[in-house]
Amino acid sequence: MKYRIKEFLKNFYHTLSKRSERIKKNKKYLIIRRTGENLGLGSYIITNLGAIHYAVLHGVVPIIDMKTEKNCCLPLEKQGKQNAWNLYFEQPCSIKKEEITKKNAQITYQIYDIRPNDSMEFFTNEELVRYWRKLVKTYMPFNKNTKKYLEKKEEELFSGKKNILGVLCRGTDYVQLKPFGHPVQPSLEEIEKKIDDLIELKTIDYIFLATEDASILSHFKKRYASRLLYIDGLRYTSREKKYLAQMDIENKVDIIQKNLDYLATLYLLAKCDFFIGGRTSGTVCAMLLSSGFKYTYFWNKGRYGIDDDLKLERGDTF
C-alpha cells in the first residue's frame, strides 16, 4: 500500500507540474471566497490551499478573493476595499481579480474535503505532507514585504542558534470556548512534561514558543528562562470567553502587524529542529512551511463536544 501511495504521488506531481504550465494560459478562473469574521489566517491558508488544489486539478486559474467578504485579516476601515490575501501572499498564478471578466469566472465558497487538516492521519503521513508542501511552495509564495519581515525575525531570534525545539501552545479562546469539533488541546502540565523529557533525551539548546496566551508565556519565561525564544506582541489571557478576532477589534489592534507576527511565528516554527504541539490550524501551517523536522509530537486527545463529552465527571453515573 505504501508503494502504491508513493507511485500515485509521483505521477500526481508530474500531472500537477504539466497543468501548472497550462493554467496560466487558461481563460477560466475560480474565485475563492470564504465567509466567517472570526476565522484566523491559518484557517484561510488551509482552506485556500484545498481550493487551489481543486482548481489546478480542473485546469482553471485560482484567484483568492479576501476583499468581498469581511474577514479578520483586514482592519475595519479597509474591509471591502482591499484584498487581504495580497497583503501577505502573492496570488497563486500572479493574476489579479481585477483582470477577470464575469463571463469566464466561477465563484466558490466551498470548503473542499481534500485539503490539509488537523487529523492525526495528516500529521503522520509523510508522503501526503510532502505533497501539500510542494503545493504551498508552488502556489502560496509570500509577497516581498512579508518575506523580508520573516527573514528579519529569523535573523533576530535564530541567528547563531541551533538545536531549537518549537512548541505550539494554544490558550485563550480555544481553551475557554472549546469550539465544537476542534481538537482538544493538551494541558500546560502535559506540554511541560514532554519538553522536559525531550531535554533529557535529545540535545535541545533553545525552546521557541508559539502562543497567543500571556499567562502561558509568563509561565514559560519562569520555567525555561534564557532558553526561551518568542516573538514579542500583544497577547491575551484565558479568562476572556471571546474569540481572538473579537478581542482584537475591541482593543483596536493593528491587525496587519499581528498577522505578520503570526506568519513569522509559523515561519520560525518551521525552521526549528524539533516540533511539538496541540493540533490546530497553526500546527498544520507550520508543518506545511517546514522542509521537515528531526522529531515531531502532536497530542491526540479527541475533539471538543464529541470525545470529551464521553468522559464522565466526578459523581456521574451511567
PDB file of C-alpha atoms in Angstrom:
ATOM      1  CA  MET A   1       0.000   0.000   0.000  1.00  0.00           C
ATOM      2  CA  LYS A   2       2.842   2.396   0.878  1.00  0.00           C
ATOM      3  CA  TYR A   3       4.419   1.672  -2.522  1.00  0.00           C
ATOM      4  CA  ARG A   4       1.139   2.464  -4.282  1.00  0.00           C
ATOM      5  CA  ILE A   5       0.838   5.784  -2.451  1.00  0.00           C
ATOM      6  CA  LYS A   6       4.376   6.746  -3.491  1.00  0.00           C
ATOM      7  CA  GLU A   7       3.710   5.831  -7.121  1.00  0.00           C
ATOM      8  CA  PHE A   8       0.405   7.702  -7.077  1.00  0.00           C
ATOM      9  CA  LEU A   9       2.005  10.844  -5.674  1.00  0.00           C
ATOM     10  CA  LYS A  10       4.932  10.646  -8.093  1.00  0.00           C
ATOM     11  CA  ASN A  11       2.522  10.583 -11.039  1.00  0.00           C
ATOM     12  CA  PHE A  12       0.387  13.241  -9.359  1.00  0.00           C
ATOM     13  CA  TYR A  13       3.360  15.609  -9.015  1.00  0.00           C
ATOM     14  CA  HIS A  14       4.109  15.186 -12.711  1.00  0.00           C
ATOM     15  CA  THR A  15       0.470  15.841 -13.622  1.00  0.00           C
ATOM     16  CA  LEU A  16       0.347  18.960 -11.462  1.00  0.00           C
ATOM     17  CA  SER A  17       3.566  20.272 -12.977  1.00  0.00           C
ATOM     18  CA  LYS A  18       2.147  19.929 -16.505  1.00  0.00           C
ATOM     19  CA  ARG A  19      -1.135  21.517 -15.500  1.00  0.00           C
ATOM     20  CA  SER A  20       0.664  24.363 -13.735  1.00  0.00           C
ATOM     21  CA  GLU A  21       2.253  25.306 -17.047  1.00  0.00           C
ATOM     22  CA  ARG A  22      -1.119  25.324 -18.788  1.00  0.00           C
ATOM     23  CA  ILE A  23      -3.439  27.024 -16.326  1.00  0.00           C
ATOM     24  CA  LYS A  24      -1.764  30.432 -16.618  1.00  0.00           C
ATOM     25  CA  LYS A  25      -2.731  30.430 -20.305  1.00  0.00           C
ATOM     26  CA  ASN A  26      -6.269  29.369 -19.473  1.00  0.00           C
ATOM     27  CA  LYS A  27      -9.052  31.925 -19.605  1.00  0.00           C
ATOM     28  CA  LYS A  28     -11.201  30.235 -16.974  1.00  0.00           C
ATOM     29  CA  TYR A  29     -10.939  31.310 -13.358  1.00  0.00           C
ATOM     30  CA  LEU A  30     -12.010  30.057  -9.948  1.00  0.00           C
ATOM     31  CA  ILE A  31     -12.576  32.915  -7.490  1.00  0.00           C
ATOM     32  CA  ILE A  32     -12.028  31.572  -3.977  1.00  0.00           C
ATOM     33  CA  ARG A  33     -14.019  33.195  -1.174  1.00  0.00           C
ATOM     34  CA  ARG A  34     -15.000  32.310   2.371  1.00  0.00           C
ATOM     35  CA  THR A  35     -17.374  33.686   4.992  1.00  0.00           C
ATOM     36  CA  GLY A  36     -16.648  33.936   8.707  1.00  0.00           C
ATOM     37  CA  GLU A  37     -15.405  37.035  10.531  1.00  0.00           C
ATOM     38  CA  ASN A  38     -13.813  35.105  13.422  1.00  0.00           C
ATOM     39  CA  LEU A  39     -11.609  32.844  11.311  1.00  0.00           C
ATOM     40  CA  GLY A  40      -7.852  33.121  11.749  1.00  0.00           C
ATOM     41  CA  LEU A  41      -5.314  33.490   8.952  1.00  0.00           C
ATOM     42  CA  GLY A  42      -4.134  29.911   9.492  1.00  0.00           C
ATOM     43  CA  SER A  43      -7.601  28.603   8.729  1.00  0.00           C
ATOM     44  CA  TYR A  44      -7.701  30.652   5.499  1.00  0.00           C
ATOM     45  CA  ILE A  45      -4.335  29.245   4.443  1.00  0.00           C
ATOM     46  CA  ILE A  46      -5.573  25.670   4.839  1.00  0.00           C
ATOM     47  CA  THR A  47      -8.962  26.076   3.123  1.00  0.00           C
ATOM     48  CA  ASN A  48      -7.496  28.225   0.338  1.00  0.00           C
ATOM     49  CA  LEU A  49      -4.940  25.514  -0.284  1.00  0.00           C
ATOM     50  CA  GLY A  50      -7.737  22.982  -0.697  1.00  0.00           C
ATOM     51  CA  ALA A  51      -9.449  25.257  -3.226  1.00  0.00           C
ATOM     52  CA  ILE A  52      -6.177  25.793  -5.108  1.00  0.00           C
ATOM     53  CA  HIS A  53      -5.719  22.022  -5.263  1.00  0.00           C
ATOM     54  CA  TYR A  54      -9.205  21.707  -6.776  1.00  0.00           C
ATOM     55  CA  ALA A  55      -8.566  24.488  -9.321  1.00  0.00           C
ATOM     56  CA  VAL A  56      -5.246  23.060 -10.507  1.00  0.00           C
ATOM     57  CA  LEU A  57      -6.709  19.583 -10.935  1.00  0.00           C
ATOM     58  CA  HIS A  58      -9.506  21.034 -13.055  1.00  0.00           C
ATOM     59  CA  GLY A  59      -7.230  23.228 -15.161  1.00  0.00           C
ATOM     60  CA  VAL A  60      -8.595  26.602 -14.025  1.00  0.00           C
ATOM     61  CA  VAL A  61      -6.756  29.600 -12.585  1.00  0.00           C
ATOM     62  CA  PRO A  62      -7.278  30.069  -8.818  1.00  0.00           C
ATOM     63  CA  ILE A  63      -7.816  33.629  -7.560  1.00  0.00           C
ATOM     64  CA  ILE A  64      -8.030  34.205  -3.809  1.00  0.00           C
ATOM     65  CA  ASP A  65     -10.567  36.927  -3.004  1.00  0.00           C
ATOM     66  CA  MET A  66     -10.412  38.163   0.582  1.00  0.00           C
ATOM     67  CA  LYS A  67     -11.899  41.531  -0.285  1.00  0.00           C
ATOM     68  CA  THR A  68     -15.567  40.781  -0.960  1.00  0.00           C
ATOM     69  CA  GLU A  69     -16.349  39.139   2.389  1.00  0.00           C
ATOM     70  CA  LYS A  70     -15.474  40.531   5.827  1.00  0.00           C
ATOM     71  CA  ASN A  71     -12.515  38.801   7.460  1.00  0.00           C
ATOM     72  CA  CYS A  72     -10.157  39.123  10.412  1.00  0.00           C
ATOM     73  CA  CYS A  73      -7.123  39.857   8.242  1.00  0.00           C
ATOM     74  CA  LEU A  74      -8.060  43.469   7.472  1.00  0.00           C
ATOM     75  CA  PRO A  75      -8.782  46.446   9.746  1.00  0.00           C
ATOM     76  CA  LEU A  76     -12.401  47.613   9.727  1.00  0.00           C
ATOM     77  CA  GLU A  77     -11.687  50.703   7.625  1.00  0.00           C
ATOM     78  CA  LYS A  78     -10.186  48.579   4.837  1.00  0.00           C
ATOM     79  CA  GLN A  79     -12.914  45.938   4.700  1.00  0.00           C
ATOM     80  CA  GLY A  80     -14.303  45.698   1.175  1.00  0.00           C
ATOM     81  CA  LYS A  81     -11.579  47.967  -0.185  1.00  0.00           C
ATOM     82  CA  GLN A  82      -8.517  45.738  -0.229  1.00  0.00           C
ATOM     83  CA  ASN A  83      -7.783  42.073  -0.827  1.00  0.00           C
ATOM     84  CA  ALA A  84      -6.349  40.872   2.484  1.00  0.00           C
ATOM     85  CA  TRP A  85      -4.563  37.930   0.857  1.00  0.00           C
ATOM     86  CA  ASN A  86      -2.380  40.282  -1.188  1.00  0.00           C
ATOM     87  CA  LEU A  87      -1.083  41.916   1.992  1.00  0.00           C
ATOM     88  CA  TYR A  88       0.765  38.739   2.902  1.00  0.00           C
ATOM     89  CA  PHE A  89       0.972  36.469  -0.166  1.00  0.00           C
ATOM     90  CA  GLU A  90       1.241  36.596  -3.929  1.00  0.00           C
ATOM     91  CA  GLN A  91      -1.736  35.365  -5.902  1.00  0.00           C
ATOM     92  CA  PRO A  92      -1.312  31.671  -6.870  1.00  0.00           C
ATOM     93  CA  CYS A  93      -0.789  32.451 -10.555  1.00  0.00           C
ATOM     94  CA  SER A  94       0.202  36.135 -10.321  1.00  0.00           C
ATOM     95  CA  ILE A  95      -3.168  37.251 -11.686  1.00  0.00           C
ATOM     96  CA  LYS A  96      -5.254  39.930 -10.016  1.00  0.00           C
ATOM     97  CA  LYS A  97      -9.011  39.621  -9.541  1.00  0.00           C
ATOM     98  CA  GLU A  98      -9.487  42.906 -11.401  1.00  0.00           C
ATOM     99  CA  GLU A  99      -8.203  41.265 -14.603  1.00  0.00           C
ATOM    100  CA  ILE A 100     -11.100  38.779 -14.665  1.00  0.00           C
ATOM    101  CA  THR A 101     -14.379  39.127 -16.503  1.00  0.00           C
ATOM    102  CA  LYS A 102     -17.579  37.704 -15.013  1.00  0.00           C
ATOM    103  CA  LYS A 103     -18.135  35.619 -18.109  1.00  0.00           C
ATOM    104  CA  ASN A 104     -15.135  33.371 -17.549  1.00  0.00           C
ATOM    105  CA  ALA A 105     -15.165  33.215 -13.752  1.00  0.00           C
ATOM    106  CA  GLN A 106     -16.753  30.806 -11.307  1.00  0.00           C
ATOM    107  CA  ILE A 107     -17.105  31.791  -7.652  1.00  0.00           C
ATOM    108  CA  THR A 108     -16.743  29.221  -4.903  1.00  0.00           C
ATOM    109  CA  TYR A 109     -17.395  29.415  -1.169  1.00  0.00           C
ATOM    110  CA  GLN A 110     -16.888  25.677  -0.771  1.00  0.00           C
ATOM    111  CA  ILE A 111     -14.583  24.173   1.847  1.00  0.00           C
ATOM    112  CA  TYR A 112     -13.103  21.291  -0.125  1.00  0.00           C
ATOM    113  CA  ASP A 113     -12.742  17.929   1.596  1.00  0.00           C
ATOM    114  CA  ILE A 114      -9.321  17.331   0.073  1.00  0.00           C
ATOM    115  CA  ARG A 115      -7.049  19.711   1.969  1.00  0.00           C
ATOM    116  CA  PRO A 116      -4.524  19.599   4.793  1.00  0.00           C
ATOM    117  CA  ASN A 117      -6.286  19.117   8.115  1.00  0.00           C
ATOM    118  CA  ASP A 118      -5.727  18.695  11.836  1.00  0.00           C
ATOM    119  CA  SER A 119      -6.220  14.925  11.852  1.00  0.00           C
ATOM    120  CA  MET A 120      -3.573  12.503  13.074  1.00  0.00           C
ATOM    121  CA  GLU A 121      -3.777  10.887   9.641  1.00  0.00           C
ATOM    122  CA  PHE A 122      -2.412  14.090   8.112  1.00  0.00           C
ATOM    123  CA  PHE A 123       0.326  14.592  10.709  1.00  0.00           C
ATOM    124  CA  THR A 124       1.615  11.023  10.404  1.00  0.00           C
ATOM    125  CA  ASN A 125       1.504  10.610   6.608  1.00  0.00           C
ATOM    126  CA  GLU A 126       4.874  11.882   5.396  1.00  0.00           C
ATOM    127  CA  GLU A 127       4.066  11.388   1.720  1.00  0.00           C
ATOM    128  CA  LEU A 128       0.898  13.483   1.866  1.00  0.00           C
ATOM    129  CA  VAL A 129       2.581  16.192   3.925  1.00  0.00           C
ATOM    130  CA  ARG A 130       5.309  16.306   1.280  1.00  0.00           C
ATOM    131  CA  TYR A 131       2.667  16.717  -1.430  1.00  0.00           C
ATOM    132  CA  TRP A 132       0.966  19.650   0.304  1.00  0.00           C
ATOM    133  CA  ARG A 133       4.338  21.270   0.969  1.00  0.00           C
ATOM    134  CA  LYS A 134       5.001  21.181  -2.769  1.00  0.00           C
ATOM    135  CA  LEU A 135       1.650  22.838  -3.436  1.00  0.00           C
ATOM    136  CA  VAL A 136       2.387  25.550  -0.850  1.00  0.00           C
ATOM    137  CA  LYS A 137       5.788  26.243  -2.348  1.00  0.00           C
ATOM    138  CA  THR A 138       4.330  26.499  -5.858  1.00  0.00           C
ATOM    139  CA  TYR A 139       1.080  28.373  -5.253  1.00  0.00           C
ATOM    140  CA  MET A 140       1.412  30.186  -1.901  1.00  0.00           C
ATOM    141  CA  PRO A 141       4.558  32.316  -2.074  1.00  0.00           C
ATOM    142  CA  PHE A 142       4.862  35.127   0.454  1.00  0.00           C
ATOM    143  CA  ASN A 143       4.995  38.572  -1.114  1.00  0.00           C
ATOM    144  CA  LYS A 144       8.262  40.538  -0.977  1.00  0.00           C
ATOM    145  CA  ASN A 145       7.376  42.614   2.083  1.00  0.00           C
ATOM    146  CA  THR A 146       6.236  39.598   4.072  1.00  0.00           C
ATOM    147  CA  LYS A 147       9.283  37.556   3.091  1.00  0.00           C
ATOM    148  CA  LYS A 148      11.568  40.402   4.128  1.00  0.00           C
ATOM    149  CA  TYR A 149       9.834  40.653   7.518  1.00  0.00           C
ATOM    150  CA  LEU A 150      10.026  36.896   8.137  1.00  0.00           C
ATOM    151  CA  GLU A 151      13.723  36.778   7.306  1.00  0.00           C
ATOM    152  CA  LYS A 152      14.346  39.737   9.602  1.00  0.00           C
ATOM    153  CA  LYS A 153      12.675  37.909  12.511  1.00  0.00           C
ATOM    154  CA  GLU A 154      14.656  34.769  11.767  1.00  0.00           C
ATOM    155  CA  GLU A 155      17.889  36.775  11.898  1.00  0.00           C
ATOM    156  CA  GLU A 156      16.889  38.460  15.163  1.00  0.00           C
ATOM    157  CA  LEU A 157      15.856  35.300  17.008  1.00  0.00           C
ATOM    158  CA  PHE A 158      17.607  32.323  15.414  1.00  0.00           C
ATOM    159  CA  SER A 159      20.939  33.649  14.161  1.00  0.00           C
ATOM    160  CA  GLY A 160      23.801  31.570  15.565  1.00  0.00           C
ATOM    161  CA  LYS A 161      21.433  29.206  17.377  1.00  0.00           C
ATOM    162  CA  LYS A 162      20.841  25.502  16.811  1.00  0.00           C
ATOM    163  CA  ASN A 163      19.015  22.546  18.366  1.00  0.00           C
ATOM    164  CA  ILE A 164      15.781  24.510  18.724  1.00  0.00           C
ATOM    165  CA  LEU A 165      12.553  22.892  19.910  1.00  0.00           C
ATOM    166  CA  GLY A 166       9.420  24.552  18.533  1.00  0.00           C
ATOM    167  CA  VAL A 167       6.391  24.427  20.841  1.00  0.00           C
ATOM    168  CA  LEU A 168       2.876  25.480  19.815  1.00  0.00           C
ATOM    169  CA  CYS A 169       0.649  26.042  22.844  1.00  0.00           C
ATOM    170  CA  ARG A 170      -2.868  27.414  22.348  1.00  0.00           C
ATOM    171  CA  GLY A 171      -4.817  29.079  25.154  1.00  0.00           C
ATOM    172  CA  THR A 172      -7.345  31.979  25.331  1.00  0.00           C
ATOM    173  CA  ASP A 173     -10.451  31.452  23.153  1.00  0.00           C
ATOM    174  CA  TYR A 174      -9.528  27.867  22.306  1.00  0.00           C
ATOM    175  CA  VAL A 175      -9.476  26.544  25.857  1.00  0.00           C
ATOM    176  CA  GLN A 176     -12.324  28.750  27.071  1.00  0.00           C
ATOM    177  CA  LEU A 177     -14.826  28.347  24.239  1.00  0.00           C
ATOM    178  CA  LYS A 178     -13.877  24.767  23.343  1.00  0.00           C
ATOM    179  CA  PRO A 179     -15.131  25.165  19.751  1.00  0.00           C
ATOM    180  CA  PHE A 180     -17.189  22.156  18.721  1.00  0.00           C
ATOM    181  CA  GLY A 181     -15.320  19.614  16.623  1.00  0.00           C
ATOM    182  CA  HIS A 182     -11.906  21.211  17.146  1.00  0.00           C
ATOM    183  CA  PRO A 183      -9.085  19.109  18.650  1.00  0.00           C
ATOM    184  CA  VAL A 184      -8.821  19.090  22.440  1.00  0.00           C
ATOM    185  CA  GLN A 185      -5.637  20.881  23.487  1.00  0.00           C
ATOM    186  CA  PRO A 186      -3.061  19.434  25.906  1.00  0.00           C
ATOM    187  CA  SER A 187      -2.718  20.949  29.345  1.00  0.00           C
ATOM    188  CA  LEU A 188       0.251  23.114  30.253  1.00  0.00           C
ATOM    189  CA  GLU A 189       1.465  20.338  32.554  1.00  0.00           C
ATOM    190  CA  GLU A 190       1.412  17.808  29.705  1.00  0.00           C
ATOM    191  CA  ILE A 191       3.401  20.129  27.471  1.00  0.00           C
ATOM    192  CA  GLU A 192       5.968  20.865  30.178  1.00  0.00           C
ATOM    193  CA  LYS A 193       6.480  17.162  30.880  1.00  0.00           C
ATOM    194  CA  LYS A 194       7.039  16.473  27.185  1.00  0.00           C
ATOM    195  CA  ILE A 195       9.545  19.330  26.909  1.00  0.00           C
ATOM    196  CA  ASP A 196      11.446  18.156  29.981  1.00  0.00           C
ATOM    197  CA  ASP A 197      11.539  14.573  28.681  1.00  0.00           C
ATOM    198  CA  LEU A 198      12.894  15.766  25.328  1.00  0.00           C
ATOM    199  CA  ILE A 199      15.552  17.897  27.015  1.00  0.00           C
ATOM    200  CA  GLU A 200      16.789  14.753  28.756  1.00  0.00           C
ATOM    201  CA  LEU A 201      16.629  12.554  25.655  1.00  0.00           C
ATOM    202  CA  LYS A 202      17.827  14.954  22.952  1.00  0.00           C
ATOM    203  CA  THR A 203      20.251  17.835  22.542  1.00  0.00           C
ATOM    204  CA  ILE A 204      17.973  20.858  22.901  1.00  0.00           C
ATOM    205  CA  ASP A 205      19.580  24.251  23.445  1.00  0.00           C
ATOM    206  CA  TYR A 206      16.587  26.547  22.901  1.00  0.00           C
ATOM    207  CA  ILE A 207      12.787  26.494  23.032  1.00  0.00           C
ATOM    208  CA  PHE A 208      10.808  28.629  20.603  1.00  0.00           C
ATOM    209  CA  LEU A 209       7.313  29.194  21.997  1.00  0.00           C
ATOM    210  CA  ALA A 210       4.303  30.000  19.829  1.00  0.00           C
ATOM    211  CA  THR A 211       1.347  31.137  21.948  1.00  0.00           C
ATOM    212  CA  GLU A 212      -1.238  33.900  21.962  1.00  0.00           C
ATOM    213  CA  ASP A 213      -1.782  33.469  25.720  1.00  0.00           C
ATOM    214  CA  ALA A 214       0.030  35.924  28.043  1.00  0.00           C
ATOM    215  CA  SER A 215      -0.171  33.631  31.073  1.00  0.00           C
ATOM    216  CA  ILE A 216       1.408  30.731  29.168  1.00  0.00           C
ATOM    217  CA  LEU A 217       4.271  32.943  28.017  1.00  0.00           C
ATOM    218  CA  SER A 218       4.812  34.207  31.556  1.00  0.00           C
ATOM    219  CA  HIS A 219       4.939  30.644  32.866  1.00  0.00           C
ATOM    220  CA  PHE A 220       7.458  29.570  30.209  1.00  0.00           C
ATOM    221  CA  LYS A 221       9.680  32.576  30.983  1.00  0.00           C
ATOM    222  CA  LYS A 222       9.951  31.499  34.603  1.00  0.00           C
ATOM    223  CA  ARG A 223      10.485  27.822  33.825  1.00  0.00           C
ATOM    224  CA  TYR A 224      12.872  27.973  30.863  1.00  0.00           C
ATOM    225  CA  ALA A 225      14.471  31.411  31.321  1.00  0.00           C
ATOM    226  CA  SER A 226      17.390  32.023  28.939  1.00  0.00           C
ATOM    227  CA  ARG A 227      16.490  29.008  26.795  1.00  0.00           C
ATOM    228  CA  LEU A 228      13.210  30.614  25.747  1.00  0.00           C
ATOM    229  CA  LEU A 229      12.716  32.354  22.388  1.00  0.00           C
ATOM    230  CA  TYR A 230       9.482  34.059  21.269  1.00  0.00           C
ATOM    231  CA  ILE A 231       8.156  36.908  19.149  1.00  0.00           C
ATOM    232  CA  ASP A 232       7.080  39.994  21.058  1.00  0.00           C
ATOM    233  CA  GLY A 233       3.495  41.098  20.546  1.00  0.00           C
ATOM    234  CA  LEU A 234       0.076  41.574  22.114  1.00  0.00           C
ATOM    235  CA  ARG A 235      -1.200  38.530  23.995  1.00  0.00           C
ATOM    236  CA  TYR A 236      -4.411  37.847  25.922  1.00  0.00           C
ATOM    237  CA  THR A 237      -5.326  35.764  28.936  1.00  0.00           C
ATOM    238  CA  SER A 238      -7.512  32.662  29.070  1.00  0.00           C
ATOM    239  CA  ARG A 239     -10.077  34.456  31.235  1.00  0.00           C
ATOM    240  CA  GLU A 240     -11.681  36.066  28.168  1.00  0.00           C
ATOM    241  CA  LYS A 241     -14.548  33.988  26.761  1.00  0.00           C
ATOM    242  CA  LYS A 242     -14.389  35.640  23.346  1.00  0.00           C
ATOM    243  CA  TYR A 243     -12.821  34.833  20.003  1.00  0.00           C
ATOM    244  CA  LEU A 244      -9.415  36.372  19.349  1.00  0.00           C
ATOM    245  CA  ALA A 245     -10.820  38.337  16.403  1.00  0.00           C
ATOM    246  CA  GLN A 246     -13.413  39.946  18.698  1.00  0.00           C
ATOM    247  CA  MET A 247     -10.772  40.882  21.263  1.00  0.00           C
ATOM    248  CA  ASP A 248      -8.573  42.367  18.525  1.00  0.00           C
ATOM    249  CA  ILE A 249     -11.415  44.659  17.432  1.00  0.00           C
ATOM    250  CA  GLU A 250     -12.194  45.727  20.998  1.00  0.00           C
ATOM    251  CA  ASN A 251      -8.527  46.515  21.643  1.00  0.00           C
ATOM    252  CA  LYS A 252      -8.086  48.289  18.283  1.00  0.00           C
ATOM    253  CA  VAL A 253      -5.167  46.031  17.404  1.00  0.00           C
ATOM    254  CA  ASP A 254      -3.030  46.684  14.323  1.00  0.00           C
ATOM    255  CA  ILE A 255      -4.337  43.544  12.649  1.00  0.00           C
ATOM    256  CA  ILE A 256      -1.909  43.658   9.729  1.00  0.00           C
ATOM    257  CA  GLN A 257       1.078  43.731  12.063  1.00  0.00           C
ATOM    258  CA  LYS A 258      -0.462  40.999  14.204  1.00  0.00           C
ATOM    259  CA  ASN A 259      -0.888  38.739  11.184  1.00  0.00           C
ATOM    260  CA  LEU A 260       2.671  39.419  10.077  1.00  0.00           C
ATOM    261  CA  ASP A 261       3.839  38.311  13.525  1.00  0.00           C
ATOM    262  CA  TYR A 262       1.574  35.258  13.280  1.00  0.00           C
ATOM    263  CA  LEU A 263       3.152  34.312   9.948  1.00  0.00           C
ATOM    264  CA  ALA A 264       6.601  34.955  11.401  1.00  0.00           C
ATOM    265  CA  THR A 265       5.756  32.589  14.256  1.00  0.00           C
ATOM    266  CA  LEU A 266       4.716  29.853  11.817  1.00  0.00           C
ATOM    267  CA  TYR A 267       7.796  30.517   9.697  1.00  0.00           C
ATOM    268  CA  LEU A 268      10.112  30.184  12.696  1.00  0.00           C
ATOM    269  CA  LEU A 269       8.327  27.078  13.962  1.00  0.00           C
ATOM    270  CA  ALA A 270       9.005  25.589  10.534  1.00  0.00           C
ATOM    271  CA  LYS A 271      12.707  26.420  10.932  1.00  0.00           C
ATOM    272  CA  CYS A 272      13.017  24.571  14.257  1.00  0.00           C
ATOM    273  CA  ASP A 273      14.836  21.248  14.540  1.00  0.00           C
ATOM    274  CA  PHE A 274      12.100  19.635  16.647  1.00  0.00           C
ATOM    275  CA  PHE A 275       8.391  20.438  16.882  1.00  0.00           C
ATOM    276  CA  ILE A 276       5.614  19.551  19.352  1.00  0.00           C
ATOM    277  CA  GLY A 277       2.132  20.964  19.832  1.00  0.00           C
ATOM    278  CA  GLY A 278      -1.604  20.582  20.022  1.00  0.00           C
ATOM    279  CA  ARG A 279      -3.463  20.008  16.787  1.00  0.00           C
ATOM    280  CA  THR A 280      -4.511  23.419  15.448  1.00  0.00           C
ATOM    281  CA  SER A 281      -4.514  25.309  12.149  1.00  0.00           C
ATOM    282  CA  GLY A 282      -1.208  26.857  13.207  1.00  0.00           C
ATOM    283  CA  THR A 283       0.328  23.419  13.719  1.00  0.00           C
ATOM    284  CA  VAL A 284      -0.813  22.345  10.268  1.00  0.00           C
ATOM    285  CA  CYS A 285       0.623  25.511   8.688  1.00  0.00           C
ATOM    286  CA  ALA A 286       3.969  25.095  10.436  1.00  0.00           C
ATOM    287  CA  MET A 287       4.167  21.559   9.043  1.00  0.00           C
ATOM    288  CA  LEU A 288       3.394  22.867   5.554  1.00  0.00           C
ATOM    289  CA  LEU A 289       6.073  25.564   5.701  1.00  0.00           C
ATOM    290  CA  SER A 290       8.743  23.208   7.031  1.00  0.00           C
ATOM    291  CA  SER A 291      11.196  21.176   4.994  1.00  0.00           C
ATOM    292  CA  GLY A 292      10.992  18.515   7.695  1.00  0.00           C
ATOM    293  CA  PHE A 293      11.819  18.045  11.380  1.00  0.00           C
ATOM    294  CA  LYS A 294      14.146  15.676  13.211  1.00  0.00           C
ATOM    295  CA  TYR A 295      11.306  14.884  15.605  1.00  0.00           C
ATOM    296  CA  THR A 296       7.622  15.766  15.976  1.00  0.00           C
ATOM    297  CA  TYR A 297       4.934  15.018  18.537  1.00  0.00           C
ATOM    298  CA  PHE A 298       1.248  16.004  18.382  1.00  0.00           C
ATOM    299  CA  TRP A 299      -1.296  15.369  21.132  1.00  0.00           C
ATOM    300  CA  ASN A 300      -4.271  13.245  20.145  1.00  0.00           C
ATOM    301  CA  LYS A 301      -6.914  13.965  22.799  1.00  0.00           C
ATOM    302  CA  GLY A 302     -10.058  13.849  20.689  1.00  0.00           C
ATOM    303  CA  ARG A 303     -12.354  16.733  19.779  1.00  0.00           C
ATOM    304  CA  TYR A 304     -14.375  19.205  21.829  1.00  0.00           C
ATOM    305  CA  GLY A 305     -18.067  18.396  22.100  1.00  0.00           C
ATOM    306  CA  ILE A 306     -17.519  14.892  20.752  1.00  0.00           C
ATOM    307  CA  ASP A 307     -14.865  12.838  22.511  1.00  0.00           C
ATOM    308  CA  ASP A 308     -14.631  14.987  25.629  1.00  0.00           C
ATOM    309  CA  ASP A 309     -18.384  14.502  26.249  1.00  0.00           C
ATOM    310  CA  LEU A 310     -17.690  10.800  26.715  1.00  0.00           C
ATOM    311  CA  LYS A 311     -15.600  11.488  29.798  1.00  0.00           C
ATOM    312  CA  LEU A 312     -17.712  11.266  32.952  1.00  0.00           C
ATOM    313  CA  GLU A 313     -17.457  13.980  35.571  1.00  0.00           C
ATOM    314  CA  ARG A 314     -16.981  13.002  39.204  1.00  0.00           C
ATOM    315  CA  GLY A 315     -20.208  11.718  40.645  1.00  0.00           C
ATOM    316  CA  ASP A 316     -21.748  10.968  37.231  1.00  0.00           C
ATOM    317  CA  THR A 317     -23.116   7.502  36.655  1.00  0.00           C
ATOM    318  CA  PHE A 318     -24.493   5.553  33.723  1.00  0.00           C
TER     319      PHE A 318
END
